[in-house]
Amino acid sequence: DSGVTQTPKHLITATGQRVTLRCSPRSGDLSVYWYQQSLDQGLQFLIQYYNGEERAKGNILERFSAQQFPDLHSELNLSSLELGDSALYFCASSVGAGSSYEQYFGPGTRLTVT
Amino acid sequence: GNSVTQMEGPVTLSEEAFLTINCTYTATGYPSLFWYVQYPGEGLQLLLKATKADDKGSNKGFEATYRKETTSFHLEKGSVQVSDSAVYFCALFTAGGTSYGKLTFGQGTILTVHP
């Protein structure tokens, strides 16, 4: 158990809908990262927050947005969903925001868009 | 941009066999290199890391050496066990610029170990 929790574990929804994925980092970690894992794209970095502020952005679509709240939990919002958004979404957390800080991954949320 | 290339899988071995999973990278600056492991139904776990050239990361019998001259970070284990069956990801991290805070992953290599 990494100490990072993600809810829900599974999510099934229809095209065009909007969903919110939630992540609670390990106690004491200030940095949260979101990753998408799909069969065709592999594991890709989406976005990073550190202590409530966006710090780095990867291949995140404009239909996707995220935020980190004062209690440090984070939410990833996916809207106008398409079949291709079906994937496993991971959240990771670390104490700091640089390479010397190990990222701890949550168990993931499996999103299926039908 | 940064990229990581892993050997094509899947890899199937018998218990106690020697394991090598190749990983090469392309990056600007001086990246830190990682191997992560993903067991079925679970998130990724850090297996080992190396932060500078010639560093050797090791954990649970696995080893990898950061080779800057060949831009490689191959994963090895002398004697695999059935419990090592998982997906292994090579990754790099560069701080600063547009790569700040970002882990770039290889495509993953599925390892299956038979008794």
mmCIF file of C-alpha atoms in Angstrom:
data_model
loop_
_atom_site.group_PDB
_atom_site.id
_atom_site.type_symbol
_atom_site.label_atom_id
_atom_site.label_comp_id
_atom_site.label_asym_id
_atom_site.label_seq_id
_atom_site.Cartn_x
_atom_site.Cartn_y
_atom_site.Cartn_z
ATOM 1 C CA ASP A 1 0.000 0.000 0.000
ATOM 2 C CA SER A 2 1.615 3.242 -1.196
ATOM 3 C CA GLY A 3 -0.557 5.487 0.970
ATOM 4 C CA VAL A 4 -2.019 7.208 -2.104
ATOM 5 C CA THR A 5 -5.755 6.663 -2.484
ATOM 6 C CA GLN A 6 -7.827 7.080 -5.607
ATOM 7 C CA THR A 7 -11.575 6.983 -6.053
ATOM 8 C CA PRO A 8 -13.483 5.541 -7.692
ATOM 9 C CA LYS A 9 -11.704 2.315 -8.598
ATOM 10 C CA HIS A 10 -13.815 1.792 -11.696
ATOM 11 C CA LEU A 11 -15.949 4.190 -13.705
ATOM 12 C CA ILE A 12 -18.159 3.402 -16.680
ATOM 13 C CA THR A 13 -19.784 6.267 -18.521
ATOM 14 C CA ALA A 14 -21.041 7.269 -21.954
ATOM 15 C CA THR A 15 -19.495 9.435 -24.634
ATOM 16 C CA GLY A 16 -20.063 13.147 -24.137
ATOM 17 C CA GLN A 17 -20.278 12.860 -20.364
ATOM 18 C CA ARG A 18 -18.084 14.449 -17.684
ATOM 19 C CA VAL A 19 -16.407 12.644 -14.796
ATOM 20 C CA THR A 20 -14.242 13.585 -11.826
ATOM 21 C CA LEU A 21 -11.441 11.413 -10.506
ATOM 22 C CA ARG A 22 -10.182 12.003 -7.006
ATOM 23 C CA CYS A 23 -6.768 11.504 -5.453
ATOM 24 C CA SER A 24 -5.566 11.805 -1.865
ATOM 25 C CA PRO A 25 -1.779 11.976 -1.575
ATOM 26 C CA ARG A 26 0.311 10.364 1.138
ATOM 27 C CA SER A 27 0.329 12.231 4.400
ATOM 28 C CA GLY A 28 2.937 15.004 4.171
ATOM 29 C CA ASP A 29 3.311 14.932 0.394
ATOM 30 C CA LEU A 30 2.837 18.297 -1.285
ATOM 31 C CA SER A 31 3.157 17.269 -4.926
ATOM 32 C CA VAL A 32 0.542 15.401 -6.946
ATOM 33 C CA TYR A 33 0.957 14.027 -10.446
ATOM 34 C CA TRP A 34 -1.608 12.580 -12.860
ATOM 35 C CA TYR A 35 -0.777 9.941 -15.470
ATOM 36 C CA GLN A 36 -2.825 8.173 -18.132
ATOM 37 C CA GLN A 37 -2.106 4.562 -19.090
ATOM 38 C CA SER A 38 -3.668 3.250 -22.292
ATOM 39 C CA LEU A 39 -2.847 0.390 -24.628
ATOM 40 C CA ASP A 40 -1.991 2.602 -27.586
ATOM 41 C CA GLN A 41 -0.272 5.526 -25.839
ATOM 42 C CA GLY A 42 1.392 3.723 -22.959
ATOM 43 C CA LEU A 43 1.963 5.597 -19.716
ATOM 44 C CA GLN A 44 1.861 9.361 -20.181
ATOM 45 C CA PHE A 45 2.305 12.262 -17.790
ATOM 46 C CA LEU A 46 -0.649 14.626 -17.738
ATOM 47 C CA ILE A 47 -0.093 17.309 -15.111
ATOM 48 C CA GLN A 48 1.623 18.109 -11.804
ATOM 49 C CA TYR A 49 0.558 20.256 -8.869
ATOM 50 C CA TYR A 50 2.695 21.349 -5.971
ATOM 51 C CA ASN A 51 1.085 22.813 -2.853
ATOM 52 C CA GLY A 52 -1.951 23.944 -4.801
ATOM 53 C CA GLU A 53 -0.181 25.378 -7.830
ATOM 54 C CA GLU A 54 0.239 23.878 -11.269
ATOM 55 C CA ARG A 55 3.922 23.131 -11.847
ATOM 56 C CA ALA A 56 4.208 21.064 -15.019
ATOM 57 C CA LYS A 57 1.984 20.084 -17.880
ATOM 58 C CA GLY A 58 2.290 17.138 -20.208
ATOM 59 C CA ASN A 59 0.056 15.809 -22.946
ATOM 60 C CA ILE A 60 -3.161 16.861 -21.287
ATOM 61 C CA LEU A 61 -6.114 17.545 -23.562
ATOM 62 C CA GLU A 62 -8.020 20.824 -23.306
ATOM 63 C CA ARG A 63 -11.109 18.784 -22.344
ATOM 64 C CA PHE A 64 -9.238 17.696 -19.212
ATOM 65 C CA SER A 65 -8.501 19.882 -16.211
ATOM 66 C CA ALA A 66 -7.180 19.342 -12.721
ATOM 67 C CA GLN A 67 -6.774 21.162 -9.454
ATOM 68 C CA GLN A 68 -5.237 20.651 -6.053
ATOM 69 C CA PHE A 69 -7.200 21.808 -3.039
ATOM 70 C CA PRO A 70 -5.967 23.392 0.237
ATOM 71 C CA ASP A 71 -6.120 19.982 1.955
ATOM 72 C CA LEU A 72 -3.785 18.788 -0.866
ATOM 73 C CA HIS A 73 -6.170 16.298 -2.426
ATOM 74 C CA SER A 74 -6.483 16.600 -6.182
ATOM 75 C CA GLU A 75 -9.207 16.089 -8.746
ATOM 76 C CA LEU A 76 -8.922 15.368 -12.443
ATOM 77 C CA ASN A 77 -11.937 16.441 -14.470
ATOM 78 C CA LEU A 78 -12.557 14.840 -17.843
ATOM 79 C CA SER A 79 -15.302 16.305 -20.024
ATOM 80 C CA SER A 80 -16.890 15.634 -23.418
ATOM 81 C CA LEU A 81 -15.618 12.105 -23.069
ATOM 82 C CA GLU A 82 -14.662 10.109 -26.144
ATOM 83 C CA LEU A 83 -14.109 6.379 -26.588
ATOM 84 C CA GLY A 84 -10.368 7.031 -26.781
ATOM 85 C CA ASP A 85 -10.346 8.417 -23.250
ATOM 86 C CA SER A 86 -10.867 4.907 -21.900
ATOM 87 C CA ALA A 87 -7.739 4.238 -19.866
ATOM 88 C CA LEU A 88 -6.280 3.695 -16.446
ATOM 89 C CA TYR A 89 -5.635 7.014 -14.690
ATOM 90 C CA PHE A 90 -2.971 7.054 -12.010
ATOM 91 C CA CYS A 91 -2.254 9.623 -9.392
ATOM 92 C CA ALA A 92 1.158 9.811 -7.733
ATOM 93 C CA SER A 93 2.465 11.953 -4.916
ATOM 94 C CA SER A 94 5.840 13.006 -3.582
ATOM 95 C CA VAL A 95 7.165 15.169 -0.789
ATOM 96 C CA GLY A 96 8.782 17.662 -3.140
ATOM 97 C CA ALA A 97 8.661 18.460 -6.809
ATOM 98 C CA GLY A 98 12.078 17.471 -8.161
ATOM 99 C CA SER A 99 13.769 14.309 -9.361
ATOM 100 C CA SER A 100 15.217 13.437 -5.964
ATOM 101 C CA TYR A 101 11.762 12.857 -4.549
ATOM 102 C CA GLU A 102 10.279 9.401 -5.110
ATOM 103 C CA GLN A 103 6.818 9.352 -6.621
ATOM 104 C CA TYR A 104 4.367 6.984 -4.946
ATOM 105 C CA PHE A 105 1.565 5.745 -7.167
ATOM 106 C CA GLY A 106 -2.033 5.050 -6.270
ATOM 107 C CA PRO A 107 -3.898 1.952 -7.496
ATOM 108 C CA GLY A 108 -5.520 3.863 -10.353
ATOM 109 C CA THR A 109 -9.023 4.555 -11.629
ATOM 110 C CA ARG A 110 -10.110 2.515 -14.622
ATOM 111 C CA LEU A 111 -12.311 4.629 -16.877
ATOM 112 C CA THR A 112 -14.413 2.947 -19.539
ATOM 113 C CA VAL A 113 -16.247 5.163 -22.018
ATOM 114 C CA THR A 114 -19.003 3.403 -23.959
ATOM 115 C CA GLY B 1 12.204 15.818 -26.505
ATOM 116 C CA ASN B 2 12.894 13.135 -23.952
ATOM 117 C CA SER B 3 12.139 9.527 -24.756
ATOM 118 C CA VAL B 4 12.695 6.039 -23.385
ATOM 119 C CA THR B 5 12.865 2.861 -25.439
ATOM 120 C CA GLN B 6 12.499 -0.574 -23.865
ATOM 121 C CA MET B 7 13.060 -3.951 -25.425
ATOM 122 C CA GLU B 8 10.002 -5.502 -26.987
ATOM 123 C CA GLY B 9 8.170 -7.999 -24.833
ATOM 124 C CA PRO B 10 6.725 -10.113 -23.571
ATOM 125 C CA VAL B 11 9.605 -11.933 -21.920
ATOM 126 C CA THR B 12 9.013 -15.481 -20.710
ATOM 127 C CA LEU B 13 11.562 -17.210 -18.475
ATOM 128 C CA SER B 14 11.861 -20.255 -16.276
ATOM 129 C CA GLU B 15 12.428 -19.808 -12.575
ATOM 130 C CA GLU B 16 16.096 -19.154 -11.666
ATOM 131 C CA ALA B 17 16.921 -17.901 -15.174
ATOM 132 C CA PHE B 18 18.918 -14.708 -15.762
ATOM 133 C CA LEU B 19 16.935 -11.622 -16.687
ATOM 134 C CA THR B 20 17.921 -8.646 -18.809
ATOM 135 C CA ILE B 21 15.484 -5.974 -19.936
ATOM 136 C CA ASN B 22 17.112 -3.375 -22.152
ATOM 137 C CA CYS B 23 16.400 0.318 -21.791
ATOM 138 C CA THR B 24 17.893 3.217 -23.731
ATOM 139 C CA TYR B 25 17.006 6.867 -23.477
ATOM 140 C CA THR B 26 17.231 10.214 -25.211
ATOM 141 C CA ALA B 27 17.290 13.289 -23.030
ATOM 142 C CA THR B 28 18.667 16.775 -22.714
ATOM 143 C CA GLY B 29 20.536 17.636 -19.573
ATOM 144 C CA TYR B 30 21.316 15.073 -16.906
ATOM 145 C CA PRO B 31 18.292 12.885 -16.245
ATOM 146 C CA SER B 32 17.674 10.641 -13.295
ATOM 147 C CA LEU B 33 16.749 7.103 -14.330
ATOM 148 C CA PHE B 34 14.256 4.737 -12.765
ATOM 149 C CA TRP B 35 12.801 1.277 -13.033
ATOM 150 C CA TYR B 36 9.209 0.858 -11.899
ATOM 151 C CA VAL B 37 7.296 -2.411 -11.533
ATOM 152 C CA GLN B 38 3.555 -2.916 -11.895
ATOM 153 C CA TYR B 39 2.023 -6.089 -10.476
ATOM 154 C CA PRO B 40 -1.367 -7.204 -11.810
ATOM 155 C CA GLY B 41 -4.168 -4.921 -10.661
ATOM 156 C CA GLU B 42 -1.850 -2.557 -8.813
ATOM 157 C CA GLY B 43 -0.216 0.809 -9.280
ATOM 158 C CA LEU B 44 3.443 1.333 -10.103
ATOM 159 C CA GLN B 45 6.120 0.814 -7.475
ATOM 160 C CA LEU B 46 9.618 2.205 -7.634
ATOM 161 C CA LEU B 47 12.059 -0.691 -8.011
ATOM 162 C CA LEU B 48 15.364 1.181 -8.220
ATOM 163 C CA LYS B 49 16.900 4.423 -9.375
ATOM 164 C CA ALA B 50 20.178 6.089 -10.340
ATOM 165 C CA THR B 51 20.739 9.818 -10.395
ATOM 166 C CA LYS B 52 24.092 10.230 -12.131
ATOM 167 C CA ALA B 53 26.414 8.502 -14.577
ATOM 168 C CA ASP B 54 27.965 5.199 -13.403
ATOM 169 C CA ASP B 55 25.593 4.970 -10.441
ATOM 170 C CA LYS B 56 24.198 1.491 -9.841
ATOM 171 C CA GLY B 57 20.692 1.148 -8.473
ATOM 172 C CA SER B 58 19.760 -2.103 -6.774
ATOM 173 C CA ASN B 59 16.804 -3.589 -4.920
ATOM 174 C CA LYS B 60 15.364 -7.076 -4.326
ATOM 175 C CA GLY B 61 18.132 -8.683 -6.400
ATOM 176 C CA PHE B 62 17.545 -6.365 -9.371
ATOM 177 C CA GLU B 63 20.322 -4.078 -10.606
ATOM 178 C CA ALA B 64 20.759 -1.396 -13.246
ATOM 179 C CA THR B 65 23.750 0.815 -14.045
ATOM 180 C CA TYR B 66 23.437 4.339 -15.465
ATOM 181 C CA ARG B 67 25.604 4.321 -18.603
ATOM 182 C CA LYS B 68 25.863 7.812 -20.034
ATOM 183 C CA GLU B 69 28.177 6.805 -22.897
ATOM 184 C CA THR B 70 25.617 4.344 -24.255
ATOM 185 C CA THR B 71 22.556 6.202 -22.863
ATOM 186 C CA SER B 72 21.351 2.958 -21.321
ATOM 187 C CA PHE B 73 19.923 1.678 -18.047
ATOM 188 C CA HIS B 74 19.427 -2.064 -18.533
ATOM 189 C CA LEU B 75 17.666 -4.026 -15.782
ATOM 190 C CA GLU B 76 19.209 -7.331 -14.657
ATOM 191 C CA LYS B 77 18.506 -10.059 -12.139
ATOM 192 C CA GLY B 78 20.592 -13.146 -11.677
ATOM 193 C CA SER B 79 17.823 -15.571 -10.733
ATOM 194 C CA VAL B 80 14.172 -14.711 -11.296
ATOM 195 C CA GLN B 81 11.260 -16.064 -9.291
ATOM 196 C CA VAL B 82 7.627 -16.643 -10.208
ATOM 197 C CA SER B 83 6.772 -13.691 -7.965
ATOM 198 C CA ASP B 84 8.777 -11.392 -10.280
ATOM 199 C CA SER B 85 6.108 -11.766 -12.971
ATOM 200 C CA ALA B 86 4.933 -8.210 -13.636
ATOM 201 C CA VAL B 87 5.267 -5.312 -16.068
ATOM 202 C CA TYR B 88 8.527 -3.374 -15.835
ATOM 203 C CA PHE B 89 8.834 0.275 -16.881
ATOM 204 C CA CYS B 90 12.006 2.221 -17.468
ATOM 205 C CA ALA B 91 11.622 5.957 -16.884
ATOM 206 C CA LEU B 92 13.603 9.162 -16.798
ATOM 207 C CA PHE B 93 13.139 12.442 -14.986
ATOM 208 C CA THR B 94 14.642 15.782 -15.856
ATOM 209 C CA ALA B 95 14.084 18.851 -13.744
ATOM 210 C CA GLY B 96 13.814 22.333 -15.141
ATOM 211 C CA GLY B 97 12.340 23.796 -18.285
ATOM 212 C CA THR B 98 9.353 22.130 -19.859
ATOM 213 C CA SER B 99 10.304 18.764 -18.352
ATOM 214 C CA TYR B 100 9.928 20.005 -14.801
ATOM 215 C CA GLY B 101 8.335 17.398 -12.608
ATOM 216 C CA LYS B 102 7.782 14.939 -15.430
ATOM 217 C CA LEU B 103 8.525 11.230 -15.570
ATOM 218 C CA THR B 104 8.843 9.917 -19.135
ATOM 219 C CA PHE B 105 8.142 6.184 -19.356
ATOM 220 C CA GLY B 106 9.091 3.465 -21.779
ATOM 221 C CA GLN B 107 6.358 1.274 -23.195
ATOM 222 C CA GLY B 108 6.739 -1.394 -20.531
ATOM 223 C CA THR B 109 7.955 -4.988 -20.739
ATOM 224 C CA ILE B 110 5.760 -7.852 -19.588
ATOM 225 C CA LEU B 111 7.737 -10.507 -17.717
ATOM 226 C CA THR B 112 6.277 -13.953 -17.077
ATOM 227 C CA VAL B 113 8.250 -16.443 -15.003
ATOM 228 C CA HIS B 114 7.220 -20.114 -15.062
ATOM 229 C CA PRO B 115 8.003 -22.611 -12.278
#
